[in-house]
Amino acid sequence: MSTTVTDEQIQALAATAKPYSVALLQWGPERTMDGADAIELEHQRRMVSLRAEGTIAVLCPVASDTLAGVAIMTVPAEEAAEIMAGDPCVRAGMMRFEVHPCHGFPGDALPA
């Protein structure tokens, strides 16, 4: 690390933290069931729609045999869990999910 960060910088950043929820989507036992491609397309359509609405701030599909994706959500964890429970892939048993409350810093973004 070549950048020095002061205690004051840490405190100033911490003061800007806002509550978010992180949803972790994991592949489930029915990942390759008949009709999986169509169900996954509906999952993708729903996730992109939630992103467009602002419910998902950051959407990160993951190229893994176990982890399907990560979503940083702008709603409380209880609401995020309700949203994820209604996901087509979750309902079909293709994915499982965990939701955890977290904090983030407004303005953080993925590089373009």
Tab-separated table of N, CA, C and O in Angstrom:
chain	number	residue	atom	x	y	z
A	1	MET	N	0.839	-1.177	0.000
A	1	MET	CA	0.000	0.000	0.000
A	1	MET	C	0.879	1.234	0.000
A	1	MET	O	1.731	1.390	0.847
A	2	SER	N	0.621	2.097	-0.949
A	2	SER	CA	1.415	3.318	-1.016
A	2	SER	C	0.623	4.546	-0.579
A	2	SER	O	1.205	5.612	-0.393
A	3	THR	N	-0.691	4.428	-0.413
A	3	THR	CA	-1.513	5.557	0.005
A	3	THR	C	-1.658	5.556	1.519
A	3	THR	O	-2.042	4.549	2.114
A	4	THR	N	-1.330	6.677	2.127
A	4	THR	CA	-1.480	6.818	3.565
A	4	THR	C	-2.877	7.363	3.848
A	4	THR	O	-3.315	8.332	3.231
A	5	VAL	N	-3.562	6.723	4.785
A	5	VAL	CA	-4.898	7.157	5.176
A	5	VAL	C	-4.848	7.539	6.643
A	5	VAL	O	-4.393	6.755	7.486
A	6	THR	N	-5.350	8.733	6.939
A	6	THR	CA	-5.309	9.219	8.321
A	6	THR	C	-6.537	8.746	9.101
A	6	THR	O	-7.554	8.357	8.516
A	7	ASP	N	-6.441	8.825	10.406
A	7	ASP	CA	-7.587	8.498	11.258
A	7	ASP	C	-8.769	9.403	10.927
A	7	ASP	O	-9.920	8.964	10.909
A	8	GLU	N	-8.488	10.666	10.656
A	8	GLU	CA	-9.546	11.621	10.328
A	8	GLU	C	-10.252	11.237	9.023
A	8	GLU	O	-11.473	11.365	8.912
A	9	GLN	N	-9.508	10.761	8.040
A	9	GLN	CA	-10.114	10.325	6.780
A	9	GLN	C	-11.022	9.116	7.011
A	9	GLN	O	-12.108	9.027	6.436
A	10	ILE	N	-10.583	8.194	7.846
A	10	ILE	CA	-11.390	7.013	8.157
A	10	ILE	C	-12.677	7.446	8.854
A	10	ILE	O	-13.768	6.984	8.502
A	11	GLN	N	-12.572	8.330	9.827
A	11	GLN	CA	-13.749	8.790	10.560
A	11	GLN	C	-14.709	9.550	9.646
A	11	GLN	O	-15.935	9.388	9.749
A	12	ALA	N	-14.171	10.366	8.751
A	12	ALA	CA	-15.022	11.119	7.829
A	12	ALA	C	-15.765	10.173	6.893
A	12	ALA	O	-16.960	10.359	6.619
A	13	LEU	N	-15.090	9.155	6.391
A	13	LEU	CA	-15.735	8.183	5.516
A	13	LEU	C	-16.785	7.394	6.291
A	13	LEU	O	-17.917	7.210	5.818
A	14	ALA	N	-16.450	6.946	7.487
A	14	ALA	CA	-17.389	6.169	8.297
A	14	ALA	C	-18.670	6.958	8.570
A	14	ALA	O	-19.764	6.380	8.610
A	15	ALA	N	-18.563	8.263	8.708
A	15	ALA	CA	-19.735	9.102	8.978
A	15	ALA	C	-20.706	9.133	7.796
A	15	ALA	O	-21.870	9.469	7.964
A	16	THR	N	-20.252	8.767	6.610
A	16	THR	CA	-21.119	8.787	5.429
A	16	THR	C	-21.790	7.446	5.164
A	16	THR	O	-22.610	7.335	4.256
A	17	ALA	N	-21.444	6.412	5.937
A	17	ALA	CA	-21.951	5.057	5.694
A	17	ALA	C	-23.479	5.025	5.764
A	17	ALA	O	-24.094	5.662	6.622
A	18	LYS	N	-24.072	4.288	4.851
A	18	LYS	CA	-25.525	4.107	4.785
A	18	LYS	C	-25.833	2.612	4.843
A	18	LYS	O	-25.048	1.787	4.384
A	19	PRO	N	-26.998	2.255	5.375
A	19	PRO	CA	-27.361	0.832	5.420
A	19	PRO	C	-27.800	0.310	4.053
A	19	PRO	O	-28.507	0.995	3.310
A	20	TYR	N	-27.355	-0.875	3.738
A	20	TYR	CA	-27.741	-1.596	2.527
A	20	TYR	C	-27.938	-3.061	2.928
A	20	TYR	O	-27.787	-3.424	4.090
A	21	SER	N	-28.247	-3.879	1.968
A	21	SER	CA	-28.310	-5.326	2.179
A	21	SER	C	-27.495	-5.974	1.079
A	21	SER	O	-27.493	-5.495	-0.057
A	22	VAL	N	-26.820	-7.051	1.416
A	22	VAL	CA	-26.092	-7.817	0.410
A	22	VAL	C	-26.789	-9.174	0.277
A	22	VAL	O	-27.045	-9.848	1.264
A	23	ALA	N	-27.141	-9.488	-0.964
A	23	ALA	CA	-27.777	-10.776	-1.260
A	23	ALA	C	-26.758	-11.653	-1.971
A	23	ALA	O	-26.163	-11.238	-2.967
A	24	LEU	N	-26.544	-12.840	-1.431
A	24	LEU	CA	-25.642	-13.821	-2.026
A	24	LEU	C	-26.506	-14.932	-2.618
A	24	LEU	O	-27.276	-15.564	-1.896
A	25	LEU	N	-26.407	-15.133	-3.908
A	25	LEU	CA	-27.162	-16.184	-4.590
A	25	LEU	C	-26.233	-17.345	-4.885
A	25	LEU	O	-25.165	-17.161	-5.491
A	26	GLN	N	-26.624	-18.529	-4.437
A	26	GLN	CA	-25.825	-19.741	-4.640
A	26	GLN	C	-26.620	-20.710	-5.501
A	26	GLN	O	-27.851	-20.775	-5.410
A	27	TRP	N	-25.904	-21.448	-6.316
A	27	TRP	CA	-26.570	-22.451	-7.142
A	27	TRP	C	-27.153	-23.536	-6.262
A	27	TRP	O	-26.543	-23.967	-5.303
A	28	GLY	N	-28.344	-23.989	-6.620
A	28	GLY	CA	-29.036	-25.033	-5.879
A	28	GLY	C	-29.054	-26.341	-6.648
A	28	GLY	O	-28.529	-26.443	-7.759
A	29	PRO	N	-29.699	-27.335	-6.076
A	29	PRO	CA	-29.679	-28.680	-6.657
A	29	PRO	C	-30.416	-28.803	-7.998
A	29	PRO	O	-30.133	-29.719	-8.758
A	30	GLU	N	-31.309	-27.890	-8.286
A	30	GLU	CA	-32.078	-27.984	-9.529
A	30	GLU	C	-31.516	-27.097	-10.640
A	30	GLU	O	-32.203	-26.780	-11.605
A	31	ARG	N	-30.253	-26.726	-10.521
A	31	ARG	CA	-29.627	-25.808	-11.478
A	31	ARG	C	-29.794	-26.263	-12.926
A	31	ARG	O	-29.971	-25.448	-13.825
A	32	THR	N	-29.742	-27.546	-13.175
A	32	THR	CA	-29.785	-28.070	-14.554
A	32	THR	C	-31.110	-28.755	-14.867
A	32	THR	O	-31.183	-29.574	-15.781
A	33	MET	N	-32.156	-28.420	-14.138
A	33	MET	CA	-33.462	-29.043	-14.362
A	33	MET	C	-33.988	-28.732	-15.766
A	33	MET	O	-33.507	-27.796	-16.419
A	34	ASP	N	-34.940	-29.494	-16.220
A	34	ASP	CA	-35.591	-29.213	-17.494
A	34	ASP	C	-36.197	-27.816	-17.435
A	34	ASP	O	-36.846	-27.454	-16.443
A	35	GLY	N	-35.974	-27.027	-18.471
A	35	GLY	CA	-36.513	-25.674	-18.529
A	35	GLY	C	-35.678	-24.639	-17.802
A	35	GLY	O	-36.095	-23.487	-17.669
A	36	ALA	N	-34.486	-25.029	-17.332
A	36	ALA	CA	-33.645	-24.130	-16.539
A	36	ALA	C	-33.263	-22.863	-17.297
A	36	ALA	O	-33.234	-21.780	-16.717
A	37	ASP	N	-32.998	-22.969	-18.589
A	37	ASP	CA	-32.577	-21.784	-19.354
A	37	ASP	C	-33.662	-20.710	-19.353
A	37	ASP	O	-33.370	-19.525	-19.165
A	38	ALA	N	-34.909	-21.103	-19.542
A	38	ALA	CA	-36.016	-20.140	-19.563
A	38	ALA	C	-36.220	-19.519	-18.182
A	38	ALA	O	-36.471	-18.308	-18.066
A	39	ILE	N	-36.092	-20.328	-17.146
A	39	ILE	CA	-36.257	-19.815	-15.784
A	39	ILE	C	-35.127	-18.843	-15.459
A	39	ILE	O	-35.352	-17.780	-14.876
A	40	GLU	N	-33.906	-19.196	-15.858
A	40	GLU	CA	-32.771	-18.305	-15.586
A	40	GLU	C	-32.911	-16.993	-16.346
A	40	GLU	O	-32.556	-15.929	-15.828
A	41	LEU	N	-33.462	-17.029	-17.545
A	41	LEU	CA	-33.683	-15.792	-18.305
A	41	LEU	C	-34.675	-14.894	-17.560
A	41	LEU	O	-34.485	-13.675	-17.483
A	42	GLU	N	-35.720	-15.469	-16.983
A	42	GLU	CA	-36.678	-14.682	-16.208
A	42	GLU	C	-36.024	-14.124	-14.944
A	42	GLU	O	-36.300	-12.989	-14.549
A	43	HIS	N	-35.149	-14.901	-14.320
A	43	HIS	CA	-34.369	-14.418	-13.175
A	43	HIS	C	-33.536	-13.209	-13.594
A	43	HIS	O	-33.536	-12.177	-12.910
A	44	GLN	N	-32.845	-13.320	-14.709
A	44	GLN	CA	-32.000	-12.221	-15.187
A	44	GLN	C	-32.842	-10.981	-15.490
A	44	GLN	O	-32.467	-9.855	-15.127
A	45	ARG	N	-34.000	-11.173	-16.134
A	45	ARG	CA	-34.886	-10.056	-16.457
A	45	ARG	C	-35.332	-9.354	-15.159
A	45	ARG	O	-35.346	-8.132	-15.069
A	46	ARG	N	-35.665	-10.145	-14.163
A	46	ARG	CA	-36.116	-9.584	-12.885
A	46	ARG	C	-34.993	-8.825	-12.185
A	46	ARG	O	-35.204	-7.733	-11.662
A	47	MET	N	-33.806	-9.408	-12.150
A	47	MET	CA	-32.679	-8.744	-11.485
A	47	MET	C	-32.312	-7.438	-12.179
A	47	MET	O	-32.061	-6.420	-11.522
A	48	VAL	N	-32.303	-7.433	-13.507
A	48	VAL	CA	-31.981	-6.204	-14.252
A	48	VAL	C	-33.073	-5.159	-14.037
A	48	VAL	O	-32.797	-3.961	-13.918
A	49	SER	N	-34.316	-5.598	-13.934
A	49	SER	CA	-35.418	-4.681	-13.653
A	49	SER	C	-35.266	-4.059	-12.262
A	49	SER	O	-35.449	-2.841	-12.085
A	50	LEU	N	-34.914	-4.875	-11.275
A	50	LEU	CA	-34.681	-4.361	-9.922
A	50	LEU	C	-33.520	-3.369	-9.909
A	50	LEU	O	-33.543	-2.379	-9.175
A	51	ARG	N	-32.534	-3.623	-10.729
A	51	ARG	CA	-31.399	-2.698	-10.857
A	51	ARG	C	-31.863	-1.391	-11.479
A	51	ARG	O	-31.522	-0.295	-11.016
A	52	ALA	N	-32.655	-1.474	-12.535
A	52	ALA	CA	-33.151	-0.276	-13.217
A	52	ALA	C	-34.034	0.563	-12.283
A	52	ALA	O	-34.030	1.801	-12.370
A	53	GLU	N	-34.774	-0.086	-11.397
A	53	GLU	CA	-35.641	0.606	-10.444
A	53	GLU	C	-34.872	1.208	-9.276
A	53	GLU	O	-35.420	1.984	-8.507
A	54	GLY	N	-33.614	0.787	-9.090
A	54	GLY	CA	-32.818	1.286	-7.981
A	54	GLY	C	-32.866	0.418	-6.735
A	54	GLY	O	-32.227	0.734	-5.739
A	55	THR	N	-33.603	-0.685	-6.773
A	55	THR	CA	-33.646	-1.599	-5.635
A	55	THR	C	-32.320	-2.334	-5.494
A	55	THR	O	-31.886	-2.632	-4.386
A	56	ILE	N	-31.695	-2.633	-6.621
A	56	ILE	CA	-30.342	-3.192	-6.635
A	56	ILE	C	-29.403	-2.090	-7.096
A	56	ILE	O	-29.564	-1.535	-8.191
A	57	ALA	N	-28.431	-1.760	-6.249
A	57	ALA	CA	-27.461	-0.714	-6.586
A	57	ALA	C	-26.301	-1.270	-7.396
A	57	ALA	O	-25.790	-0.620	-8.295
A	58	VAL	N	-25.868	-2.479	-7.047
A	58	VAL	CA	-24.757	-3.131	-7.738
A	58	VAL	C	-25.156	-4.582	-7.975
A	58	VAL	O	-25.529	-5.287	-7.032
A	59	LEU	N	-25.071	-5.023	-9.214
A	59	LEU	CA	-25.433	-6.380	-9.604
A	59	LEU	C	-24.198	-7.058	-10.175
A	59	LEU	O	-23.607	-6.570	-11.132
A	60	CYS	N	-23.794	-8.176	-9.566
A	60	CYS	CA	-22.578	-8.865	-9.979
A	60	CYS	C	-22.831	-10.355	-10.162
A	60	CYS	O	-22.751	-11.133	-9.203
A	61	PRO	N	-23.144	-10.796	-11.390
A	61	PRO	CA	-23.161	-12.235	-11.633
A	61	PRO	C	-21.757	-12.799	-11.393
A	61	PRO	O	-20.755	-12.118	-11.636
A	62	VAL	N	-21.685	-14.021	-10.902
A	62	VAL	CA	-20.400	-14.631	-10.572
A	62	VAL	C	-20.212	-15.891	-11.412
A	62	VAL	O	-21.121	-16.706	-11.516
A	63	ALA	N	-19.049	-16.017	-12.010
A	63	ALA	CA	-18.717	-17.200	-12.813
A	63	ALA	C	-18.130	-18.260	-11.888
A	63	ALA	O	-16.931	-18.325	-11.672
A	64	SER	N	-19.016	-19.074	-11.311
A	64	SER	CA	-18.599	-20.066	-10.334
A	64	SER	C	-19.569	-21.234	-10.375
A	64	SER	O	-20.732	-21.066	-10.742
A	65	ASP	N	-19.113	-22.385	-9.964
A	65	ASP	CA	-20.003	-23.534	-9.875
A	65	ASP	C	-20.850	-23.517	-8.607
A	65	ASP	O	-21.787	-24.299	-8.480
A	66	THR	N	-20.514	-22.646	-7.661
A	66	THR	CA	-21.256	-22.596	-6.406
A	66	THR	C	-21.981	-21.268	-6.187
A	66	THR	O	-23.130	-21.260	-5.793
A	67	LEU	N	-21.311	-20.164	-6.440
A	67	LEU	CA	-21.892	-18.843	-6.233
A	67	LEU	C	-22.424	-18.306	-7.553
A	67	LEU	O	-21.692	-18.221	-8.537
A	68	ALA	N	-23.704	-17.954	-7.579
A	68	ALA	CA	-24.332	-17.468	-8.814
A	68	ALA	C	-24.212	-15.961	-8.967
A	68	ALA	O	-24.090	-15.459	-10.080
A	69	GLY	N	-24.255	-15.231	-7.856
A	69	GLY	CA	-24.182	-13.786	-7.969
A	69	GLY	C	-24.261	-13.094	-6.630
A	69	GLY	O	-24.581	-13.699	-5.602
A	70	VAL	N	-23.986	-11.784	-6.673
A	70	VAL	CA	-24.037	-10.916	-5.511
A	70	VAL	C	-24.804	-9.669	-5.921
A	70	VAL	O	-24.582	-9.131	-7.016
A	71	ALA	N	-25.689	-9.219	-5.056
A	71	ALA	CA	-26.417	-7.981	-5.305
A	71	ALA	C	-26.366	-7.119	-4.053
A	71	ALA	O	-26.656	-7.595	-2.958
A	72	ILE	N	-25.982	-5.865	-4.225
A	72	ILE	CA	-26.056	-4.892	-3.147
A	72	ILE	C	-27.402	-4.196	-3.323
A	72	ILE	O	-27.662	-3.590	-4.368
A	73	MET	N	-28.248	-4.307	-2.306
A	73	MET	CA	-29.610	-3.813	-2.410
A	73	MET	C	-29.827	-2.607	-1.502
A	73	MET	O	-29.227	-2.508	-0.430
A	74	THR	N	-30.687	-1.700	-1.950
A	74	THR	CA	-30.922	-0.445	-1.241
A	74	THR	C	-32.061	-0.530	-0.233
A	74	THR	O	-32.483	0.490	0.302
A	75	VAL	N	-32.539	-1.728	0.026
A	75	VAL	CA	-33.663	-1.929	0.944
A	75	VAL	C	-33.184	-2.693	2.179
A	75	VAL	O	-32.147	-3.354	2.137
A	76	PRO	N	-33.947	-2.620	3.286
A	76	PRO	CA	-33.565	-3.372	4.486
A	76	PRO	C	-33.509	-4.873	4.209
A	76	PRO	O	-34.168	-5.380	3.289
A	77	ALA	N	-32.743	-5.583	5.026
A	77	ALA	CA	-32.506	-7.014	4.813
A	77	ALA	C	-33.802	-7.820	4.760
A	77	ALA	O	-33.927	-8.738	3.942
A	78	GLU	N	-34.770	-7.492	5.593
A	78	GLU	CA	-36.034	-8.238	5.594
A	78	GLU	C	-36.744	-8.092	4.242
A	78	GLU	O	-37.242	-9.065	3.682
A	79	GLU	N	-36.786	-6.879	3.727
A	79	GLU	CA	-37.413	-6.648	2.422
A	79	GLU	C	-36.610	-7.316	1.304
A	79	GLU	O	-37.174	-7.893	0.379
A	80	ALA	N	-35.288	-7.232	1.396
A	80	ALA	CA	-34.434	-7.885	0.393
A	80	ALA	C	-34.688	-9.390	0.373
A	80	ALA	O	-34.752	-10.004	-0.698
A	81	ALA	N	-34.859	-9.994	1.557
A	81	ALA	CA	-35.126	-11.431	1.627
A	81	ALA	C	-36.469	-11.773	0.986
A	81	ALA	O	-36.587	-12.785	0.282
A	82	GLU	N	-37.465	-10.932	1.189
A	82	GLU	CA	-38.767	-11.157	0.558
A	82	GLU	C	-38.647	-11.077	-0.965
A	82	GLU	O	-39.229	-11.895	-1.687
A	83	ILE	N	-37.885	-10.107	-1.441
A	83	ILE	CA	-37.678	-9.950	-2.883
A	83	ILE	C	-36.973	-11.179	-3.445
A	83	ILE	O	-37.379	-11.742	-4.460
A	84	MET	N	-35.931	-11.618	-2.779
A	84	MET	CA	-35.168	-12.770	-3.267
A	84	MET	C	-35.988	-14.055	-3.200
A	84	MET	O	-35.849	-14.922	-4.060
A	85	ALA	N	-36.843	-14.177	-2.203
A	85	ALA	CA	-37.685	-15.376	-2.089
A	85	ALA	C	-38.627	-15.500	-3.282
A	85	ALA	O	-39.036	-16.607	-3.642
A	86	GLY	N	-38.965	-14.392	-3.925
A	86	GLY	CA	-39.843	-14.417	-5.082
A	86	GLY	C	-39.129	-14.600	-6.407
A	86	GLY	O	-39.764	-14.622	-7.464
A	87	ASP	N	-37.830	-14.754	-6.373
A	87	ASP	CA	-37.052	-14.916	-7.602
A	87	ASP	C	-37.412	-16.235	-8.299
A	87	ASP	O	-37.543	-17.263	-7.633
A	88	PRO	N	-37.549	-16.217	-9.626
A	88	PRO	CA	-37.901	-17.448	-10.341
A	88	PRO	C	-36.934	-18.606	-10.104
A	88	PRO	O	-37.366	-19.753	-9.938
A	89	CYS	N	-35.642	-18.345	-10.077
A	89	CYS	CA	-34.666	-19.417	-9.857
A	89	CYS	C	-34.735	-19.949	-8.429
A	89	CYS	O	-34.550	-21.139	-8.196
A	90	VAL	N	-35.000	-19.077	-7.475
A	90	VAL	CA	-35.133	-19.507	-6.085
A	90	VAL	C	-36.377	-20.369	-5.943
A	90	VAL	O	-36.334	-21.463	-5.355
A	91	ARG	N	-37.490	-19.904	-6.498
A	91	ARG	CA	-38.738	-20.671	-6.398
A	91	ARG	C	-38.611	-22.041	-7.053
A	91	ARG	O	-39.210	-23.010	-6.598
A	92	ALA	N	-37.804	-22.137	-8.117
A	92	ALA	CA	-37.636	-23.409	-8.835
A	92	ALA	C	-36.589	-24.316	-8.182
A	92	ALA	O	-36.410	-25.455	-8.625
A	93	GLY	N	-35.889	-23.834	-7.156
A	93	GLY	CA	-34.850	-24.636	-6.517
A	93	GLY	C	-33.520	-24.597	-7.242
A	93	GLY	O	-32.596	-25.329	-6.896
A	94	MET	N	-33.410	-23.729	-8.247
A	94	MET	CA	-32.151	-23.598	-8.983
A	94	MET	C	-31.117	-22.783	-8.209
A	94	MET	O	-29.927	-22.915	-8.433
A	95	MET	N	-31.596	-21.905	-7.320
A	95	MET	CA	-30.717	-21.066	-6.506
A	95	MET	C	-31.237	-21.022	-5.078
A	95	MET	O	-32.427	-21.195	-4.832
A	96	ARG	N	-30.302	-20.784	-4.171
A	96	ARG	CA	-30.603	-20.466	-2.779
A	96	ARG	C	-30.058	-19.060	-2.549
A	96	ARG	O	-29.239	-18.583	-3.329
A	97	PHE	N	-30.477	-18.435	-1.475
A	97	PHE	CA	-29.952	-17.102	-1.194
A	97	PHE	C	-29.735	-16.893	0.291
A	97	PHE	O	-30.335	-17.560	1.123
A	98	GLU	N	-28.865	-15.954	0.584
A	98	GLU	CA	-28.660	-15.422	1.930
A	98	GLU	C	-28.696	-13.911	1.789
A	98	GLU	O	-28.188	-13.370	0.801
A	99	VAL	N	-29.276	-13.238	2.753
A	99	VAL	CA	-29.272	-11.776	2.774
A	99	VAL	C	-28.675	-11.332	4.103
A	99	VAL	O	-29.024	-11.875	5.159
A	100	HIS	N	-27.790	-10.360	4.031
A	100	HIS	CA	-27.144	-9.828	5.226
A	100	HIS	C	-27.205	-8.311	5.204
A	100	HIS	O	-26.975	-7.702	4.155
A	101	PRO	N	-27.487	-7.686	6.353
A	101	PRO	CA	-27.393	-6.232	6.403
A	101	PRO	C	-25.925	-5.826	6.290
A	101	PRO	O	-25.041	-6.549	6.766
A	102	CYS	N	-25.678	-4.721	5.642
A	102	CYS	CA	-24.308	-4.228	5.508
A	102	CYS	C	-24.340	-2.704	5.431
A	102	CYS	O	-25.407	-2.099	5.431
A	103	HIS	N	-23.189	-2.111	5.374
A	103	HIS	CA	-23.078	-0.662	5.198
A	103	HIS	C	-22.184	-0.393	4.003
A	103	HIS	O	-21.263	-1.158	3.718
A	104	GLY	N	-22.469	0.674	3.321
A	104	GLY	CA	-21.660	1.076	2.183
A	104	GLY	C	-21.532	2.581	2.167
A	104	GLY	O	-22.134	3.288	2.987
A	105	PHE	N	-20.780	3.054	1.226
A	105	PHE	CA	-20.493	4.471	1.139
A	105	PHE	C	-21.077	5.033	-0.146
A	105	PHE	O	-20.646	4.642	-1.245
A	106	PRO	N	-22.089	5.899	-0.031
A	106	PRO	CA	-22.701	6.478	-1.232
A	106	PRO	C	-21.651	7.079	-2.139
A	106	PRO	O	-20.697	7.719	-1.686
A	107	GLY	N	-21.807	6.798	-3.429
A	107	GLY	CA	-20.843	7.278	-4.412
A	107	GLY	C	-19.847	6.227	-4.829
A	107	GLY	O	-19.218	6.350	-5.877
A	108	ASP	N	-19.680	5.167	-4.025
A	108	ASP	CA	-18.807	4.073	-4.458
A	108	ASP	C	-19.393	3.463	-5.704
A	108	ASP	O	-20.615	3.346	-5.847
A	109	ALA	N	-18.560	3.086	-6.630
A	109	ALA	CA	-19.029	2.511	-7.890
A	109	ALA	C	-17.960	1.604	-8.458
A	109	ALA	O	-16.786	1.718	-8.132
A	110	LEU	N	-18.411	0.716	-9.330
A	110	LEU	CA	-17.468	-0.121	-10.067
A	110	LEU	C	-16.812	0.743	-11.153
A	110	LEU	O	-17.481	1.600	-11.746
A	111	PRO	N	-15.550	0.539	-11.447
A	111	PRO	CA	-14.911	1.312	-12.523
A	111	PRO	C	-15.579	1.016	-13.868
A	111	PRO	O	-16.035	-0.096	-14.107
A	112	ALA	N	-15.656	2.033	-14.678
A	112	ALA	CA	-16.265	1.873	-16.007
A	112	ALA	C	-15.355	1.106	-16.932
A	112	ALA	O	-14.192	0.981	-16.760
